[in-house]
CSV table of C-alpha atoms and ligand atoms in Angstrom, one decimal:
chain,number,residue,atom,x,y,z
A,183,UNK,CA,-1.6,23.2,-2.5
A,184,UNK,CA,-4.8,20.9,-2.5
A,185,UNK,CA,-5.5,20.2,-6.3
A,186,UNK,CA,-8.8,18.7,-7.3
A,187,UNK,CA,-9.2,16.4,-10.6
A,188,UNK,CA,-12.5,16.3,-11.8
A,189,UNK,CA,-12.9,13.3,-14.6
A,190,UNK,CA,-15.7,12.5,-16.8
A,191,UNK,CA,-17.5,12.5,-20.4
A,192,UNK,CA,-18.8,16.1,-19.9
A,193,UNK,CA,-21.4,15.1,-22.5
A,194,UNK,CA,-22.4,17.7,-21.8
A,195,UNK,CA,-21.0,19.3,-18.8
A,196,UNK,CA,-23.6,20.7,-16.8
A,197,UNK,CA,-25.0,22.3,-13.2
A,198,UNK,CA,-24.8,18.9,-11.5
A,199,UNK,CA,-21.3,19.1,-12.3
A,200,UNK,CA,-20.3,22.4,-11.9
A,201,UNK,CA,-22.4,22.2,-8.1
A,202,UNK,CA,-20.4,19.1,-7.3
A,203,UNK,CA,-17.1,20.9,-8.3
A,204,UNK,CA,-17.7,24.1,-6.5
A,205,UNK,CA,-18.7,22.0,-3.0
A,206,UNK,CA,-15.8,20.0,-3.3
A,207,UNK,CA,-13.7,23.7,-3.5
A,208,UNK,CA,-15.4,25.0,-0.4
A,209,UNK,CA,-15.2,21.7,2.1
A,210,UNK,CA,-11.8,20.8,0.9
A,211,UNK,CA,-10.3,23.5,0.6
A,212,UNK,CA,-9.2,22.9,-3.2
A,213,UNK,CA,-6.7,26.1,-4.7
A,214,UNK,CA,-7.2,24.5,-8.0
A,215,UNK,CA,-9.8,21.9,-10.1
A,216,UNK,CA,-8.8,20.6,-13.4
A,217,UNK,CA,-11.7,19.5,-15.1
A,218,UNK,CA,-11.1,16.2,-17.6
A,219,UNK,CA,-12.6,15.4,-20.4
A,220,UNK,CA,-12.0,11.6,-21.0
A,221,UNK,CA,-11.1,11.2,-24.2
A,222,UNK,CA,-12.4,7.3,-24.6
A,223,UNK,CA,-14.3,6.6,-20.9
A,224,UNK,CA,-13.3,2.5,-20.2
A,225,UNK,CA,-16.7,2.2,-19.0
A,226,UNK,CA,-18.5,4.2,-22.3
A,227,UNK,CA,-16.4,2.0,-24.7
A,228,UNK,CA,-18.9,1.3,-27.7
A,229,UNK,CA,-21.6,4.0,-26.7
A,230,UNK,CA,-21.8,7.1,-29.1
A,231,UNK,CA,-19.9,10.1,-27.9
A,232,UNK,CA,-19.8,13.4,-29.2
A,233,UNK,CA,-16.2,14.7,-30.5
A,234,UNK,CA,-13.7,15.0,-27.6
A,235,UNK,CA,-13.2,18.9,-29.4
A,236,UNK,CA,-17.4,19.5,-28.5
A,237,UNK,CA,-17.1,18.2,-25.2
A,238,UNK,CA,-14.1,20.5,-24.7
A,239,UNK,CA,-15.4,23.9,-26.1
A,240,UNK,CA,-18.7,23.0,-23.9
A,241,UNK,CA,-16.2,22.8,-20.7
A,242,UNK,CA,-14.4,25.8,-21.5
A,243,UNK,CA,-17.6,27.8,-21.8
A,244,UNK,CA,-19.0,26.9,-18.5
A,245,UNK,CA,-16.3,27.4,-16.3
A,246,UNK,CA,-15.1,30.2,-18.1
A,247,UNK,CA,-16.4,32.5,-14.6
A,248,UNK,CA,-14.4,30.5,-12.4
A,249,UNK,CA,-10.6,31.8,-11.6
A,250,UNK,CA,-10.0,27.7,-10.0
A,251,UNK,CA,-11.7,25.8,-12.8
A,252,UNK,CA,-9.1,24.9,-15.2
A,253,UNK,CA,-9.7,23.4,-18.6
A,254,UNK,CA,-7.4,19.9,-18.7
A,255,UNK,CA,-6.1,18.3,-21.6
A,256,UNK,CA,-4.4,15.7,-19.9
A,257,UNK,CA,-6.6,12.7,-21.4
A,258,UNK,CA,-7.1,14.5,-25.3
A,259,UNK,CA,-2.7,13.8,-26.0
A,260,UNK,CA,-3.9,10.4,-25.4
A,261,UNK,CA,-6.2,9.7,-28.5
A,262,UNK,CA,-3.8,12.1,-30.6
A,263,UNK,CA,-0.8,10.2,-30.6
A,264,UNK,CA,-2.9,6.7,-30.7
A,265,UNK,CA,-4.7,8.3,-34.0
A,266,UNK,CA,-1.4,9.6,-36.0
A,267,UNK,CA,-0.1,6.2,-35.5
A,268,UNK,CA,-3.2,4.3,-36.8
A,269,UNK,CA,-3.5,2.8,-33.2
A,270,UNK,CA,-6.7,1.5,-32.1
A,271,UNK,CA,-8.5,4.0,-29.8
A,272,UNK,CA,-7.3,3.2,-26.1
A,273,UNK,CA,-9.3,3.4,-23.2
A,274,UNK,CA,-8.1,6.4,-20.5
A,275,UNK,CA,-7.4,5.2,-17.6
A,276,UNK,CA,-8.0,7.3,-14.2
A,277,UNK,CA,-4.4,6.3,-12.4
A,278,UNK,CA,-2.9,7.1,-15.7
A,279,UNK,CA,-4.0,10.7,-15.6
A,280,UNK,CA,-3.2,11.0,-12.2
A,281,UNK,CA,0.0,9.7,-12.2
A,282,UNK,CA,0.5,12.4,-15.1
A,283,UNK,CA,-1.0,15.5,-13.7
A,284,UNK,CA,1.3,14.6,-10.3
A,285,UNK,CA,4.9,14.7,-12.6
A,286,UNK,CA,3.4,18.5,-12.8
A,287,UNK,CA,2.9,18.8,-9.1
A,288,UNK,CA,4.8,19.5,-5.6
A,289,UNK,CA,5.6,16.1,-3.5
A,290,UNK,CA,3.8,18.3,-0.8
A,291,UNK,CA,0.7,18.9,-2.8
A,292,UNK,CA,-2.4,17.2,-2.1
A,293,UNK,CA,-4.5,15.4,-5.0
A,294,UNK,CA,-8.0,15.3,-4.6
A,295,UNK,CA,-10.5,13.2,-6.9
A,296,UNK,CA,-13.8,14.5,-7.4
A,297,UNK,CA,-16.9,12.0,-8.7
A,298,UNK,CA,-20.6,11.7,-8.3
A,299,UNK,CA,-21.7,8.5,-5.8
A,300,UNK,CA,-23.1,6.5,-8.9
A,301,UNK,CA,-19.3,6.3,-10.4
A,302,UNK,CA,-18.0,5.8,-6.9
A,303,UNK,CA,-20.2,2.4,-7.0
A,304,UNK,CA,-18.1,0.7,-9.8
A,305,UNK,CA,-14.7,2.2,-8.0
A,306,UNK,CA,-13.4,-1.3,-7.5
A,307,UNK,CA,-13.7,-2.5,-11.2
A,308,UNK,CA,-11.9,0.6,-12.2
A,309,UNK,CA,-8.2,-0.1,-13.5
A,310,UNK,CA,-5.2,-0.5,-10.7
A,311,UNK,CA,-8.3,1.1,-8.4
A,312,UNK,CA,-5.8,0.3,-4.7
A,313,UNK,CA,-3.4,2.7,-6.4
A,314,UNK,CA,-5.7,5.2,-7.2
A,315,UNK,CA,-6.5,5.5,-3.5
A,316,UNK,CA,-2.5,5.5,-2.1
A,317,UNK,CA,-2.6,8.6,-5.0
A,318,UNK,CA,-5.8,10.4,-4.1
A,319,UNK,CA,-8.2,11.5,-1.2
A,320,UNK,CA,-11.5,10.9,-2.6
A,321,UNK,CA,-14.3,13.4,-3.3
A,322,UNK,CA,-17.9,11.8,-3.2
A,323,UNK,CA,-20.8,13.6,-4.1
A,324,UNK,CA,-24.3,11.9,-2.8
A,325,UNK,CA,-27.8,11.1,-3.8
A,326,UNK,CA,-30.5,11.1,-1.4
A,327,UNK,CA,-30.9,7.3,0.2
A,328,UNK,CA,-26.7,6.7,0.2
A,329,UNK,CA,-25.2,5.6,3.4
A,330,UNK,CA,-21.7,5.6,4.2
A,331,UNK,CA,-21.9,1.5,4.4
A,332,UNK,CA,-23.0,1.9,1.0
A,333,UNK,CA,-19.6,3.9,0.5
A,334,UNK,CA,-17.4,1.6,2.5
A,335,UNK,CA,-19.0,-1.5,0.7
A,336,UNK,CA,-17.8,-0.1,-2.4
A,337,UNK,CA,-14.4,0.3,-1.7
A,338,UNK,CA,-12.2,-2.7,-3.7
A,339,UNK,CA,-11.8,-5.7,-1.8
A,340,UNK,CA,-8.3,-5.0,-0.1
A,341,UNK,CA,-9.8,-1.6,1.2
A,342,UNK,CA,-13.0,-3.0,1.9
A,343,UNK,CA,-13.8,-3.0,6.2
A,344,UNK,CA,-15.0,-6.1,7.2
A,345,UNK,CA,-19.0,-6.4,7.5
A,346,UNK,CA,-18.5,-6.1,11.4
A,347,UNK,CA,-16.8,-2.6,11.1
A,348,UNK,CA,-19.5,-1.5,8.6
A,349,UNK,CA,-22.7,-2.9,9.8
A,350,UNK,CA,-23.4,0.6,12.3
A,351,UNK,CA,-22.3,2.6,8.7
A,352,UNK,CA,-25.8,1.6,7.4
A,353,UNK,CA,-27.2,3.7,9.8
A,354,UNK,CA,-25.4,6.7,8.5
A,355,UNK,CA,-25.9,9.0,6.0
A,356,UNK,CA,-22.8,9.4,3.2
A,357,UNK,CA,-21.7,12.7,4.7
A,358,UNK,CA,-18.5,14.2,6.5
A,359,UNK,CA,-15.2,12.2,5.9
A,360,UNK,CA,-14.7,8.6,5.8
A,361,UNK,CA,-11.4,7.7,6.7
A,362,UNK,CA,-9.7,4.1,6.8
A,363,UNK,CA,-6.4,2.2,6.4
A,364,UNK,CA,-5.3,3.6,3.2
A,365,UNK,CA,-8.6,5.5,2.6
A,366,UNK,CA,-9.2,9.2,2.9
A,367,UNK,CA,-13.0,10.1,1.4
A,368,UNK,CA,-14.8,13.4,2.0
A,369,UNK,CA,-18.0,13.0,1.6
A,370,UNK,CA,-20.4,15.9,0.3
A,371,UNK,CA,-24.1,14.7,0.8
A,372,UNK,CA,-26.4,15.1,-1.5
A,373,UNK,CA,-26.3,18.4,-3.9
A,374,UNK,CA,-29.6,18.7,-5.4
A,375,UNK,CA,-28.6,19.0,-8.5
A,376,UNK,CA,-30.9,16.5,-10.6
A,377,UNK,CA,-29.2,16.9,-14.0
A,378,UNK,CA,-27.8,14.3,-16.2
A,379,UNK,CA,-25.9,14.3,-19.8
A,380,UNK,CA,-28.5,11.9,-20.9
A,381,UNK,CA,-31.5,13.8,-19.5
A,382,UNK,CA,-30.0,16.8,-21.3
A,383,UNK,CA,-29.0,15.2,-24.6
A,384,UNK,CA,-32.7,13.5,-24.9
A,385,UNK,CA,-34.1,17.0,-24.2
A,386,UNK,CA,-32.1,19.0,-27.1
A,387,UNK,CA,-33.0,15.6,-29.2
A,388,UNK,CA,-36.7,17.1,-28.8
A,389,UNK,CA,-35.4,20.8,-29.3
A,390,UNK,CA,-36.6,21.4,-25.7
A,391,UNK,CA,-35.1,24.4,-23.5
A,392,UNK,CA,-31.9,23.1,-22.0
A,393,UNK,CA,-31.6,26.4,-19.9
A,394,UNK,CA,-33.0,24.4,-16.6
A,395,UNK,CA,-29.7,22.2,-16.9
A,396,UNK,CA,-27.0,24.2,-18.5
A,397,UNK,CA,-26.3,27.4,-18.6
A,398,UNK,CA,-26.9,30.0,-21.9
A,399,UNK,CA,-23.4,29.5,-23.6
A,400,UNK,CA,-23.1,25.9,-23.3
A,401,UNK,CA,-27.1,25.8,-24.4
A,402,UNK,CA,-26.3,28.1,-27.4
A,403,UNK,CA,-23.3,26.1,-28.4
A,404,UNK,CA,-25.2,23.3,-28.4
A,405,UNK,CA,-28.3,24.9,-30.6
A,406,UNK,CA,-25.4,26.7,-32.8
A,407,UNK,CA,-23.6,23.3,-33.5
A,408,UNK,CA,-26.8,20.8,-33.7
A,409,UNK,CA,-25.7,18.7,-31.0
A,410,UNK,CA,-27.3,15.7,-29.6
A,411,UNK,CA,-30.2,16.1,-32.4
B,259,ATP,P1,-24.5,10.5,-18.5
B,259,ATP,O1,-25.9,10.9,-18.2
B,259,ATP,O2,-24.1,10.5,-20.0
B,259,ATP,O3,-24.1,9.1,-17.9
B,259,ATP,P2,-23.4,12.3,-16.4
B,259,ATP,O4,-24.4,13.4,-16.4
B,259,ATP,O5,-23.4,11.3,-15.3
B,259,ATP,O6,-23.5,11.6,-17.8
B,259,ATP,P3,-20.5,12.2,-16.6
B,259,ATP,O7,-19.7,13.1,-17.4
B,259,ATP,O8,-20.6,10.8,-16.9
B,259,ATP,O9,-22.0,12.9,-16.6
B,259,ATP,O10,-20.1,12.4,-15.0
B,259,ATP,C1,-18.9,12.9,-14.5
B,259,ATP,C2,-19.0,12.8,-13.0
B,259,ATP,O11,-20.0,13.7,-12.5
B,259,ATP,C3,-19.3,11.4,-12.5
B,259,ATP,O12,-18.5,11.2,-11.4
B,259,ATP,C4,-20.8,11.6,-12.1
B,259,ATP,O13,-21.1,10.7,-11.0
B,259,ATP,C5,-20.8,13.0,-11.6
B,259,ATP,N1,-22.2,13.6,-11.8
B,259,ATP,C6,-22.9,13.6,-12.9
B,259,ATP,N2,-24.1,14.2,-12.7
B,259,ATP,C7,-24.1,14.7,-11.4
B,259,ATP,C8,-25.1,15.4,-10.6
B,259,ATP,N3,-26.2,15.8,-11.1
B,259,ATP,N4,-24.7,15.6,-9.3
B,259,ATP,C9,-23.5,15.2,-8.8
B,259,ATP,N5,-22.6,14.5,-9.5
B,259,ATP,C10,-22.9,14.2,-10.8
């Protein structure tokens, strides 16, 4: 089976994410997407976050229509444990979860990770990143002006083509699949889907509409539980 894992603060989940899910489903052929709510996101450390149990009822609702979309608690056992034991709040780390969600799966199954360009940028700093990729094919979503040299140049240093192998990438738009020594990306273009958590959580700040960004549940949920205010 081809299994996606879709990672992230989901604060709140919305369209951008739920567009980036369902193209990565269609051109990779994914039987199943667990979505993942980081619990504490390495790169978030010190920024405020809504309760891991809010970001998880939002998920549920949204993908409540979608047979694939599956509701992941595989960072949330994380925090519990850590908090019984009066253990400082750990960061959770992407190869972690991985290497977790694949004691669940088939050797034959393929794991896919799904994430947004603008993540994909800081790939290299991310923890034990070279493994991540022997784990994983990679799942890029695009914004308009990203070329696939910007893709390649992210890549960690050991992955990285040299400049010479790159340099006709510039040219390129980040589409189709990218695939290198120990690399495997498919890339999904641009989506169109302009929304952001912080666009969102500025707009229910100001009790604006939210329905251009999320859909009625998820915007009820958050009016019914005076989120983000
Ligand atoms: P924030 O605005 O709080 O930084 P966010 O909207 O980027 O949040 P995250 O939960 O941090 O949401 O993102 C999870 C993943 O989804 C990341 O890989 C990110 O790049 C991707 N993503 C977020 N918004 C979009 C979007 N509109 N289109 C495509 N991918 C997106």
């Amino acid at each position: 089976m081809n299994i996606g894992l879709f990672g992230g603060t989901f604060d709140p989940i919305h369209r951008g994410h739920i567009a980036l899910a369902q193209a990565a489903r269609e051109q990779c052929g994914l039987h199943k997407i667990y979505f993942v709510p980081a619990n504490v996101p390495p790169h978030k450390l010190g920024q405020p976050l809504s309760p891991f149990i809010h970001r998880f009822t939002m998920l549920v609702l949204a993908i409540a229509e979608e047979k694939s979309f599956i509701p992941s608690l595989l960072e949330a056992e994380l925090e519990d444990g850590a908090a019984r034991k009066g253990v400082p709040r750990k960061p959770n780390y992407t190869i972690d979860t991985v290497r977790r969600l694949r004691e669940s799966l088939r050797p034959s199954d393929r794991l896919f990770l799904l994430i947004g360009i603008d993540a994909f940028d800081d790939i290299a700093k991310w923890h034990e990143p070279e493994a991540l990729f022997r784990e994983c094919e990679f799942v890029v979503a695009g914004r308009p002006g990203y070329s696939l040299a910007d893709v390649a140049n992210a890549l960690p240093e050991k992955l990285r083509p040299r400049a010479e192998v790159t340099k006709p990438f510039v040219k390129q738009p980040a589409k189709g699949d990218l695939v290198l020594p120990g690399v495997t990306i498919h890339l999904l273009g641009d989506l169109k889907q302009p929304a952001s958590a912080t666009a969102i959580r500025e707009a229910a700040a100001k009790g604006k509409p939210l329905g251009r960004f999320v859909d009625a549940p998820v915007a009820e949920y958050i009016r019914k539980m005076g989120l983000y205010k």
